[in-house]
Amino acid sequence: MDQKIRFLVLLAAGLLCLNLIPICWAEDPVEDVLQEDLDVEDELDPGFVGAEEDEELEGDLQDEAPRSFSNSPVLLSWVMSSAKKEDADEDIAKYDGKWAVEEMKDSKLPGDKGLVLKSRAKHHAISTLLLRPFTFTTKPLIVQYEVSFQSGIDCGGAYVKLLSQTPDLDLDQFVDRTPYTIMFGPDKCGEDYKLHFIFRHKNPKTGEYEEKHAKKPDADLRTYYTDKKTHLYTLVLNPDNTFEVLVDQTVVNSGSLLSDMTPPVNPPAEIEDPEDHKPEDWDERPKIQDPTATKPDDWDEDAAAQIPDEAAVKPDGWLDEEPEYIGDPAAVRPDDWDEDMDGEWEAPQIPNPACEAAPGCGTWKRPMIDNPNYKGKWKPPMIDNPNYQGIWKPRKIPNPAYFEDLQPFKMTPFSAVGLELWSMTSDIFFDNFMITDDRNTADRWANDGWGLKKAAESAAEPGLATQMLNAAEERPWLWVVYVLTVALPLILIFKKSAAASAAEYKKTDEAQPDVKEEEEEEEAEEAEEAEPSGPGGYQLWLQLLCRP
């Protein structure tokens, strides 16, 4: 019995420690990182960072302090568009949505700032030049940034555009029609949750550009838009034309630029001849009515589908003279009833009380049954069409617009990053934009930036006991579950213990002294083995629970 009590004590201590897990985390990873006095955003300014030039360009990035959201309260390195949309009403055509550099509403990292979309039902456009253009050569492209829908999101986007390097690129006139190379990021309206990856492909024959859309992710994206946490969006493009889309460093979509884009990068080699037309005598009917068939002489097309059942007999006690419904004898004509306007008043109909004990009331009629002689309208049987020529299709001809681009990865170089958005929800938080050609660098900076936010948000989450209490406040019936979960094991333990004591009491044959001593020694040895010795067992269990 004493061992069972000790077990219950250990269980209670373990549950207490589970409730303290967030405290354990808060005292370990978050504070340790904060104490390093590291400003991640000093490293994560918009710019192209190559693996071989990481150290050199990192110094360049550090020198451009205005690019860091945490170091600058104003958007000195970002340009807000002053243009107007060409295809919108005058009231909403202007890009006059407000931007700000500020901390998150519920910031877990004091001093950490980001770029925040502040207005709702407005057009927003803001952009910044890269340190140098990105050119698609033999290295991959990694685009990475953070988004937090602090107030949720009803209808709006949070995607970025990598603006193509053109001689006439003017960030002050950045609009929806400004040429871009890649568009990437989350977008949501109603119950349609999207994660765009679009690139503009240049037709090598005509020089015209066409948008190519990646297939829709199979993963459920809903949580990323509704939990109000900071999420990391990453696009990886490889020189072998493969791509990956990641959220919080987990792949949610992948494929090939050659086979998983809509419309396809390369057009078909052959197309249907637009000048080819189906001949007038072309017969596409696989079956036809047998022209030699005739209607049988005994076929009666006028026979009814159903007839009265002549074998039916009226049940005994059927009340032919009693109607099924009668006027309510208790009903009284309303005082304001006007027969000239309302017509002659009639009492509402109620079931006839006289019919309650009878099998039926009113005129009895034989029930209807299917007519065994019914055949319906005669039609000739169907036979194979001897003149069937198949489904006609126009002949194939070589596609005059055909080309084969086996390296769509080699896209138009881009020199700026822009956000051109419409949103019905404000306070969308952006941070740590990054463009690089080295995956390891992207992962390292992601861990130092987004990883720090994730650790801080996790540390601030309530413990197990708090979550259980909050759930019970919303759903009081959970208290019954909690009580039963705790009470039932205790009842079973005490019941088993009482039964064992009663059985011991009822024994009539007393054990000999030497047998008692042996049994007591064995019980003592078992107790020592079961009981934790020194600072191991119990203390180690608590340590394991409290480790981050």
Coordinates of C-alpha atoms in Angstrom, one line a residue:
M1 CA 0.0 0.0 0.0
D2 CA 2.9 2.4 0.8
Q3 CA 4.3 1.8 -2.7
K4 CA 1.0 2.8 -4.3
I5 CA 0.9 6.0 -2.2
R6 CA 4.4 6.8 -3.3
F7 CA 3.4 6.2 -6.9
L8 CA 0.6 8.6 -6.6
V9 CA 2.9 11.2 -5.1
L10 CA 5.3 10.7 -8.1
L11 CA 2.4 11.0 -10.5
A12 CA 1.2 14.3 -9.0
A13 CA 4.8 15.7 -9.1
G14 CA 5.1 14.7 -12.7
L15 CA 1.9 16.5 -13.6
L16 CA 3.1 19.6 -11.7
C17 CA 6.3 19.5 -13.7
L18 CA 4.4 19.2 -17.0
N19 CA 2.6 22.4 -16.0
L20 CA 6.0 24.0 -15.6
I21 CA 7.4 23.0 -18.9
P22 CA 7.0 26.5 -20.5
I23 CA 9.0 27.9 -17.6
C24 CA 11.8 25.4 -18.3
W25 CA 11.8 26.4 -21.9
A26 CA 11.7 30.1 -21.2
E27 CA 14.7 29.9 -19.0
D28 CA 16.7 27.9 -21.5
P29 CA 16.7 28.6 -25.3
V30 CA 15.0 32.1 -25.5
E31 CA 17.0 33.8 -22.7
D32 CA 20.2 32.2 -23.8
V33 CA 19.8 33.5 -27.3
L34 CA 18.7 36.9 -26.1
Q35 CA 21.7 37.2 -23.9
E36 CA 23.9 36.7 -26.9
D37 CA 23.0 40.3 -27.9
L38 CA 22.4 39.2 -31.5
D39 CA 20.3 41.4 -33.8
V40 CA 19.3 38.9 -36.5
E41 CA 17.8 41.6 -38.7
D42 CA 21.1 43.2 -39.1
E43 CA 22.0 40.2 -41.2
L44 CA 18.7 39.6 -42.9
D45 CA 18.2 42.8 -44.9
P46 CA 17.0 42.3 -48.5
G47 CA 19.9 41.4 -50.7
F48 CA 21.5 38.6 -52.6
V49 CA 23.8 36.6 -50.4
G50 CA 26.0 34.0 -52.1
A51 CA 27.7 31.1 -50.3
E52 CA 31.2 32.1 -51.4
E53 CA 30.6 35.8 -50.6
D54 CA 28.7 35.3 -47.3
E55 CA 31.3 37.0 -45.1
E56 CA 32.1 39.8 -47.5
L57 CA 28.4 40.7 -48.1
E58 CA 27.5 40.3 -44.5
G59 CA 29.7 43.3 -43.8
D60 CA 28.0 45.2 -46.5
L61 CA 24.6 44.4 -45.1
Q62 CA 25.7 45.5 -41.6
D63 CA 26.8 48.9 -43.0
E64 CA 23.3 49.6 -44.4
A65 CA 21.6 50.1 -41.1
P66 CA 18.5 51.8 -42.5
R67 CA 17.6 48.5 -44.1
S68 CA 17.2 46.8 -40.7
F69 CA 13.6 47.1 -39.4
S70 CA 14.9 46.8 -35.8
N71 CA 17.4 49.6 -36.2
S72 CA 15.3 52.1 -38.1
P73 CA 11.8 53.5 -37.2
V74 CA 11.3 54.7 -40.8
L75 CA 11.4 53.1 -44.2
L76 CA 14.5 54.7 -45.5
S77 CA 15.5 51.9 -47.9
W78 CA 12.0 51.1 -49.0
V79 CA 10.0 53.1 -51.6
M80 CA 6.3 53.4 -51.3
S81 CA 4.5 53.6 -54.6
S82 CA 2.7 56.8 -55.6
A83 CA 1.1 55.3 -58.7
K84 CA -2.5 54.5 -59.5
K85 CA -4.1 51.4 -60.9
E86 CA -5.3 51.8 -64.5
D87 CA -8.3 49.5 -64.2
A88 CA -9.8 50.6 -60.9
D89 CA -12.3 53.2 -59.7
E90 CA -10.8 56.6 -58.8
D91 CA -11.7 56.1 -55.1
I92 CA -9.5 53.0 -54.8
A93 CA -7.1 53.3 -57.7
K94 CA -4.3 55.0 -55.7
Y95 CA -1.8 53.0 -53.8
D96 CA -2.3 54.9 -50.5
G97 CA -2.3 52.0 -48.1
K98 CA -0.2 52.7 -45.0
W99 CA 3.0 50.9 -43.9
A100 CA 4.9 51.1 -40.7
V101 CA 7.9 49.6 -39.0
E102 CA 6.9 48.4 -35.5
E103 CA 6.9 45.5 -33.1
M104 CA 4.2 42.8 -33.3
K105 CA 1.1 43.5 -31.3
D106 CA 1.8 40.6 -29.0
S107 CA 5.6 40.6 -29.3
K108 CA 7.5 38.0 -27.4
L109 CA 10.8 39.6 -28.4
P110 CA 11.0 43.2 -27.2
G111 CA 12.8 45.4 -29.8
D112 CA 12.1 43.0 -32.7
K113 CA 10.4 45.0 -35.4
G114 CA 9.1 44.3 -38.9
L115 CA 7.3 45.8 -41.8
V116 CA 3.6 46.0 -41.1
L117 CA 0.7 46.6 -43.5
K118 CA -1.5 49.0 -41.6
S119 CA -4.6 49.7 -43.7
R120 CA -7.6 47.7 -44.8
A121 CA -9.5 47.9 -48.1
K122 CA -6.6 49.7 -49.7
H123 CA -4.0 49.1 -52.4
H124 CA -0.5 48.8 -50.9
A125 CA 2.8 48.8 -52.9
I126 CA 6.3 49.1 -51.4
S127 CA 9.6 47.8 -52.7
T128 CA 13.3 48.0 -52.3
L129 CA 16.4 47.4 -54.5
L130 CA 18.7 44.4 -53.9
L131 CA 22.3 45.0 -53.2
R132 CA 22.9 43.5 -56.7
P133 CA 20.7 41.7 -59.2
F134 CA 20.2 38.0 -59.0
T135 CA 21.1 36.1 -62.2
F136 CA 20.0 32.5 -62.8
T137 CA 23.2 30.6 -63.6
T138 CA 24.4 27.3 -62.1
K139 CA 23.3 27.9 -58.5
P140 CA 19.9 27.6 -56.8
L141 CA 17.7 30.5 -55.8
I142 CA 16.3 30.6 -52.2
V143 CA 13.6 33.2 -51.4
Q144 CA 12.7 33.4 -47.7
Y145 CA 10.7 35.7 -45.5
E146 CA 8.4 35.7 -42.5
V147 CA 4.7 36.5 -42.2
S148 CA 2.3 36.8 -39.3
F149 CA -1.4 37.5 -39.7
Q150 CA -1.7 39.2 -36.4
S151 CA -5.4 39.9 -36.8
G152 CA -6.2 36.8 -38.8
I153 CA -6.9 37.2 -42.5
D154 CA -10.3 37.6 -44.2
C155 CA -9.4 38.4 -47.8
G156 CA -6.0 39.5 -48.9
G157 CA -2.5 38.4 -49.8
A158 CA 1.0 38.5 -48.3
Y159 CA 3.1 37.4 -51.3
V160 CA 6.3 39.0 -52.6
K161 CA 7.2 39.9 -56.1
L162 CA 10.8 39.7 -57.4
L163 CA 10.8 42.6 -59.8
S164 CA 12.5 41.9 -63.1
Q165 CA 15.6 43.9 -64.0
T166 CA 14.6 46.3 -66.7
P167 CA 15.9 49.7 -67.8
D168 CA 12.7 51.5 -66.9
L169 CA 12.1 49.9 -63.5
D170 CA 10.8 52.8 -61.3
L171 CA 9.9 51.8 -57.7
D172 CA 8.0 55.0 -57.2
Q173 CA 5.6 53.8 -60.0
F174 CA 5.4 50.1 -58.8
V175 CA 1.9 48.7 -59.7
D176 CA 0.3 45.4 -60.4
R177 CA 1.5 45.5 -64.0
T178 CA 5.2 46.1 -63.1
P179 CA 7.1 43.2 -64.7
Y180 CA 8.2 40.6 -62.2
T181 CA 10.1 37.3 -62.5
I182 CA 8.6 35.4 -59.6
M183 CA 5.6 35.8 -57.3
F184 CA 5.6 33.8 -54.2
G185 CA 3.7 33.6 -50.9
P186 CA 0.4 33.1 -49.1
D187 CA -3.0 34.4 -50.3
K188 CA -6.5 33.8 -48.9
C189 CA -10.0 34.9 -49.6
G190 CA -13.0 33.2 -48.0
E191 CA -12.3 29.5 -47.6
D192 CA -9.7 29.5 -50.5
Y193 CA -6.3 29.1 -48.9
K194 CA -3.5 29.5 -51.5
L195 CA 0.3 29.5 -51.5
H196 CA 1.4 31.0 -54.8
F197 CA 4.5 30.1 -56.8
I198 CA 4.2 31.8 -60.2
F199 CA 7.0 32.6 -62.6
R200 CA 6.9 34.6 -65.8
H201 CA 8.4 32.6 -68.7
K202 CA 9.7 34.3 -71.8
N203 CA 8.7 32.7 -75.0
P204 CA 11.9 32.2 -77.0
K205 CA 10.1 32.5 -80.3
T206 CA 7.9 35.6 -79.7
G207 CA 9.6 37.2 -76.8
E208 CA 6.3 37.5 -74.9
Y209 CA 5.9 36.5 -71.3
E210 CA 3.4 34.1 -69.9
E211 CA 2.6 33.3 -66.2
K212 CA 3.2 29.7 -65.1
H213 CA 1.5 28.6 -61.9
A214 CA 2.6 25.7 -59.7
K215 CA 0.2 23.0 -58.8
K216 CA -1.8 23.5 -55.6
P217 CA -0.2 22.1 -52.5
D218 CA -1.8 18.9 -51.1
A219 CA -1.1 20.0 -47.5
D220 CA -3.8 21.7 -45.4
L221 CA -2.7 25.4 -45.2
R222 CA -5.6 26.6 -42.9
T223 CA -3.5 26.7 -39.7
Y224 CA -0.9 29.1 -41.1
Y225 CA -3.6 31.7 -41.7
T226 CA -5.5 31.4 -38.5
D227 CA -3.2 30.7 -35.6
K228 CA -1.8 34.3 -35.6
K229 CA 1.8 33.0 -35.2
T230 CA 4.9 33.9 -37.3
H231 CA 5.5 31.5 -40.2
L232 CA 8.5 31.1 -42.4
Y233 CA 7.8 30.8 -46.2
T234 CA 10.7 29.5 -48.3
L235 CA 10.9 28.9 -52.1
V236 CA 13.8 26.8 -53.4
L237 CA 14.5 26.7 -57.2
N238 CA 17.3 24.4 -58.4
P239 CA 19.2 24.6 -61.7
D240 CA 17.9 21.1 -62.6
N241 CA 14.4 22.8 -62.8
T242 CA 13.1 21.2 -59.6
F243 CA 11.4 23.4 -56.9
E244 CA 10.3 23.1 -53.3
V245 CA 7.9 25.3 -51.3
L246 CA 8.4 25.1 -47.6
V247 CA 6.4 26.5 -44.6
D248 CA 8.3 26.5 -41.3
Q249 CA 11.1 24.5 -42.9
T250 CA 8.7 21.7 -43.9
V251 CA 8.1 20.9 -47.6
V252 CA 4.4 21.4 -48.5
N253 CA 4.8 21.4 -52.3
S254 CA 7.4 20.3 -54.8
G255 CA 7.8 19.4 -58.4
S256 CA 9.4 20.3 -61.7
L257 CA 9.2 23.5 -63.8
L258 CA 8.9 21.3 -66.9
S259 CA 6.0 19.0 -65.7
D260 CA 4.2 20.6 -62.8
M261 CA 3.3 24.1 -64.0
T262 CA 0.0 25.3 -65.6
P263 CA 0.0 26.0 -68.5
P264 CA 3.1 23.9 -69.3
V265 CA 6.3 25.7 -70.1
N266 CA 6.7 23.9 -73.5
P267 CA 3.7 23.8 -75.9
P268 CA 2.7 20.5 -77.6
A269 CA 4.6 19.6 -80.7
E270 CA 1.4 19.0 -82.6
I271 CA -2.0 20.6 -82.5
E272 CA -5.4 20.0 -84.1
D273 CA -5.7 21.5 -87.6
P274 CA -8.1 24.4 -87.2
E275 CA -8.9 24.1 -91.0
D276 CA -10.0 20.5 -90.7
H277 CA -13.8 20.0 -90.5
K278 CA -16.0 16.9 -89.9
P279 CA -17.5 15.6 -93.1
E280 CA -21.3 15.8 -93.4
D281 CA -21.7 12.1 -93.8
W282 CA -19.5 11.1 -90.9
D283 CA -21.5 8.7 -88.6
E284 CA -20.6 8.9 -84.9
R285 CA -23.5 6.7 -83.7
P286 CA -22.2 3.4 -82.2
K287 CA -25.7 2.0 -81.9
I288 CA -28.9 2.5 -84.0
Q289 CA -32.5 1.2 -83.9
D290 CA -32.9 -2.1 -85.8
P291 CA -34.7 -1.0 -89.1
T292 CA -36.0 -4.5 -89.7
A293 CA -37.8 -4.9 -86.3
T294 CA -41.6 -4.7 -86.1
K295 CA -44.0 -4.3 -83.2
P296 CA -45.5 -7.6 -82.1
D297 CA -49.3 -8.0 -82.7
D298 CA -50.0 -8.6 -79.0
W299 CA -48.2 -5.5 -77.9
D300 CA -50.7 -3.2 -76.1
E301 CA -49.3 0.3 -75.8
D302 CA -52.5 1.6 -74.2
A303 CA -52.4 -0.7 -71.2
A304 CA -52.3 1.2 -67.8
A305 CA -49.2 0.9 -65.7
Q306 CA -51.3 0.1 -62.6
I307 CA -54.7 -1.4 -62.1
P308 CA -57.0 -2.0 -59.0
D309 CA -56.2 -5.1 -57.0
E310 CA -59.3 -7.3 -57.6
A311 CA -58.3 -9.6 -54.8
A312 CA -58.4 -6.9 -52.2
V313 CA -61.3 -7.0 -49.6
K314 CA -62.7 -4.1 -47.6
P315 CA -61.6 -4.5 -44.0
D316 CA -64.3 -5.2 -41.4
G317 CA -65.5 -2.2 -39.5
W318 CA -64.7 0.3 -42.3
L319 CA -66.9 3.4 -41.8
D320 CA -68.1 4.4 -45.2
E321 CA -70.4 7.1 -44.0
E322 CA -67.9 8.8 -41.8
P323 CA -65.6 11.4 -43.4
E324 CA -61.9 11.2 -42.5
Y325 CA -61.8 14.9 -41.4
I326 CA -64.5 17.1 -39.8
G327 CA -64.9 20.7 -38.8
D328 CA -63.6 21.4 -35.3
P329 CA -66.7 21.6 -33.2
A330 CA -64.9 23.6 -30.5
A331 CA -63.8 26.3 -33.0
V332 CA -65.5 29.7 -32.8
R333 CA -65.7 32.3 -35.6
P334 CA -63.4 35.3 -34.7
D335 CA -65.2 38.5 -33.7
D336 CA -63.5 40.5 -36.4
W337 CA -64.4 38.0 -39.2
D338 CA -65.9 39.9 -42.2
E339 CA -67.8 37.6 -44.6
D340 CA -67.8 40.3 -47.3
M341 CA -64.0 40.5 -47.2
D342 CA -63.0 37.2 -45.7
G343 CA -65.7 34.9 -47.3
E344 CA -67.9 32.4 -45.5
W345 CA -66.2 31.2 -42.3
E346 CA -65.6 27.5 -41.9
A347 CA -64.2 25.7 -38.9
P348 CA -60.7 24.3 -39.3
Q349 CA -60.5 20.6 -40.1
I350 CA -59.5 18.0 -37.6
P351 CA -59.2 14.2 -37.7
N352 CA -62.6 12.6 -37.2
P353 CA -62.7 11.1 -33.7
A354 CA -65.0 8.3 -34.9
C355 CA -62.3 7.0 -37.1
E356 CA -59.7 6.5 -34.4
A357 CA -60.8 2.9 -33.6
A358 CA -61.9 2.0 -37.1
P359 CA -59.6 0.6 -39.9
G360 CA -60.6 3.5 -42.1
C361 CA -63.3 6.1 -43.0
G362 CA -64.9 7.4 -46.2
T363 CA -65.5 5.6 -49.5
W364 CA -63.3 2.5 -49.7
K365 CA -61.3 2.0 -52.9
R366 CA -59.3 -1.0 -54.0
P367 CA -55.5 -0.5 -53.8
M368 CA -53.6 -0.2 -57.0
I369 CA -51.0 -2.8 -58.1
D370 CA -48.6 -3.0 -61.1
N371 CA -50.3 -4.2 -64.3
P372 CA -48.7 -7.5 -65.4
N373 CA -49.7 -6.8 -69.0
Y374 CA -48.1 -3.3 -69.1
K375 CA -45.4 -3.0 -71.7
G376 CA -45.3 0.7 -72.5
K377 CA -44.6 2.3 -75.8
W378 CA -42.9 -0.1 -78.2
K379 CA -39.4 0.8 -79.5
P380 CA -37.2 -1.1 -81.9
P381 CA -34.2 -2.8 -80.3
M382 CA -30.8 -1.2 -80.6
I383 CA -28.1 -2.9 -82.8
D384 CA -24.5 -2.1 -83.7
N385 CA -24.3 0.6 -86.3
P386 CA -22.7 -0.9 -89.4
N387 CA -21.7 2.6 -90.6
Y388 CA -20.1 3.6 -87.3
Q389 CA -16.9 5.6 -88.0
G390 CA -15.9 6.5 -84.5
I391 CA -15.7 9.9 -82.8
W392 CA -14.4 12.4 -85.3
K393 CA -11.3 14.4 -84.4
P394 CA -9.5 16.9 -86.5
R395 CA -6.2 15.7 -87.9
K396 CA -2.9 16.7 -86.2
I397 CA -0.5 19.1 -87.7
P398 CA 2.9 20.5 -86.5
N399 CA 2.4 23.3 -84.0
P400 CA 3.8 26.5 -85.6
A401 CA 4.3 27.9 -82.1
Y402 CA 6.2 24.9 -80.8
F403 CA 9.5 25.4 -79.0
E404 CA 11.4 23.4 -76.5
D405 CA 13.0 25.2 -73.5
L406 CA 14.7 22.6 -71.4
Q407 CA 16.1 25.1 -68.9
P408 CA 13.2 27.2 -67.7
F409 CA 15.2 27.8 -64.5
K410 CA 17.2 30.4 -66.4
M411 CA 14.6 33.1 -65.8
T412 CA 14.8 36.9 -66.2
P413 CA 17.2 38.4 -63.7
F414 CA 15.5 40.5 -60.9
S415 CA 16.8 43.5 -59.0
A416 CA 14.2 44.4 -56.5
V417 CA 11.7 42.9 -54.0
G418 CA 8.2 44.3 -53.8
L419 CA 4.9 43.9 -51.9
E420 CA 1.9 44.8 -54.1
L421 CA -1.1 43.8 -52.1
W422 CA -4.8 44.4 -51.4
S423 CA -6.2 43.3 -48.1
M424 CA -9.4 43.5 -46.1
T425 CA -7.4 42.9 -42.9
S426 CA -4.7 45.1 -41.4
D427 CA -1.6 44.5 -39.3
I428 CA 0.0 41.9 -41.5
F429 CA 3.6 41.6 -40.2
F430 CA 6.6 40.9 -42.6
D431 CA 10.2 40.3 -41.5
N432 CA 13.6 38.9 -42.5
F433 CA 13.3 39.0 -46.3
M434 CA 16.2 37.0 -47.7
I435 CA 17.5 36.0 -51.1
T436 CA 20.5 33.7 -51.5
D437 CA 22.0 30.9 -53.6
D438 CA 23.1 28.8 -50.6
R439 CA 20.7 26.5 -48.8
N440 CA 22.8 26.2 -45.7
T441 CA 23.0 30.0 -45.3
A442 CA 19.2 30.2 -45.6
D443 CA 18.7 27.5 -43.0
R444 CA 21.2 29.1 -40.6
W445 CA 19.7 32.5 -40.8
A446 CA 16.2 31.0 -40.6
N447 CA 17.1 29.3 -37.3
D448 CA 18.6 32.6 -36.0
G449 CA 15.6 34.7 -37.1
W450 CA 12.4 32.7 -37.3
G451 CA 13.7 30.1 -34.9
L452 CA 14.1 32.7 -32.2
K453 CA 10.5 33.9 -32.7
K454 CA 9.2 30.3 -32.7
A455 CA 11.1 29.6 -29.4
A456 CA 9.7 32.7 -27.8
E457 CA 6.1 32.0 -28.9
S458 CA 6.4 28.4 -27.7
A459 CA 7.7 29.6 -24.3
A460 CA 4.7 31.9 -24.0
E461 CA 2.2 29.2 -24.6
P462 CA 0.2 28.0 -21.5
G463 CA 1.2 24.7 -19.8
L464 CA -0.8 21.5 -19.7
A465 CA -2.8 22.3 -16.6
T466 CA -3.6 25.8 -17.8
Q467 CA -4.8 24.5 -21.2
M468 CA -7.0 21.9 -19.4
L469 CA -8.5 24.7 -17.2
N470 CA -9.1 26.9 -20.2
A471 CA -10.8 24.1 -22.1
A472 CA -13.0 23.3 -19.1
E473 CA -14.1 26.9 -18.9
E474 CA -15.4 26.7 -22.5
R475 CA -16.7 23.2 -22.1
P476 CA -17.8 22.6 -18.5
W477 CA -18.6 18.9 -19.2
L478 CA -14.8 18.3 -19.3
W479 CA -14.8 18.5 -15.5
V480 CA -16.6 15.2 -15.4
V481 CA -13.9 13.7 -17.6
Y482 CA -11.2 15.1 -15.4
V483 CA -12.8 13.8 -12.2
L484 CA -13.4 10.3 -13.6
T485 CA -9.9 10.2 -15.0
V486 CA -8.4 10.8 -11.5
A487 CA -11.1 9.1 -9.3
L488 CA -11.5 5.8 -11.1
P489 CA -7.9 4.6 -10.8
L490 CA -7.9 5.6 -7.1
I491 CA -11.1 3.7 -6.4
L492 CA -9.7 0.6 -8.1
I493 CA -6.5 0.8 -6.2
F494 CA -8.2 1.2 -2.8
K495 CA -10.8 -1.5 -3.7
K496 CA -8.1 -3.9 -4.6
S497 CA -6.2 -3.1 -1.4
A498 CA -9.3 -3.6 0.8
A499 CA -10.0 -7.0 -0.9
A500 CA -6.5 -8.1 -0.2
S501 CA -6.7 -7.1 3.4
A502 CA -10.0 -9.0 3.8
A503 CA -8.6 -12.1 2.3
E504 CA -5.6 -12.0 4.6
Y505 CA -7.9 -11.6 7.6
K506 CA -10.0 -14.6 6.7
K507 CA -7.0 -17.0 6.5
T508 CA -7.3 -19.8 9.2
D509 CA -3.9 -21.4 8.8
E510 CA -1.3 -19.2 10.3
A511 CA 2.1 -19.3 8.8
Q512 CA 5.1 -20.6 11.0
P513 CA 7.5 -18.0 12.4
D514 CA 10.3 -19.0 10.0
V515 CA 7.8 -18.6 7.0
K516 CA 6.8 -15.2 8.3
E517 CA 10.4 -14.1 8.5
E518 CA 11.2 -15.3 5.0
E519 CA 8.1 -13.5 3.6
E520 CA 9.0 -10.2 5.5
E521 CA 12.6 -10.4 4.1
E522 CA 11.3 -10.9 0.6
E523 CA 8.9 -8.0 0.9
A524 CA 11.7 -5.8 2.2
E525 CA 13.9 -6.7 -0.7
E526 CA 11.2 -6.0 -3.2
A527 CA 10.5 -2.6 -1.6
E528 CA 14.2 -1.6 -1.8
E529 CA 14.3 -2.6 -5.5
A530 CA 11.1 -0.7 -6.3
E531 CA 12.1 2.4 -4.3
P532 CA 14.4 5.0 -6.1
S533 CA 17.8 5.1 -4.5
G534 CA 19.6 8.5 -4.1
P535 CA 19.2 11.3 -6.7
G536 CA 18.3 8.9 -9.6
G537 CA 14.7 7.7 -10.4
Y538 CA 12.4 10.4 -9.1
Q539 CA 14.8 13.4 -9.6
L540 CA 15.9 12.1 -13.1
W541 CA 12.2 11.8 -14.1
L542 CA 11.6 15.4 -13.2
Q543 CA 14.7 16.5 -15.0
L544 CA 13.6 14.7 -18.2
L545 CA 10.2 16.4 -18.1
C546 CA 11.7 19.8 -17.6
R547 CA 14.3 19.6 -20.3
P548 CA 13.5 21.7 -23.4

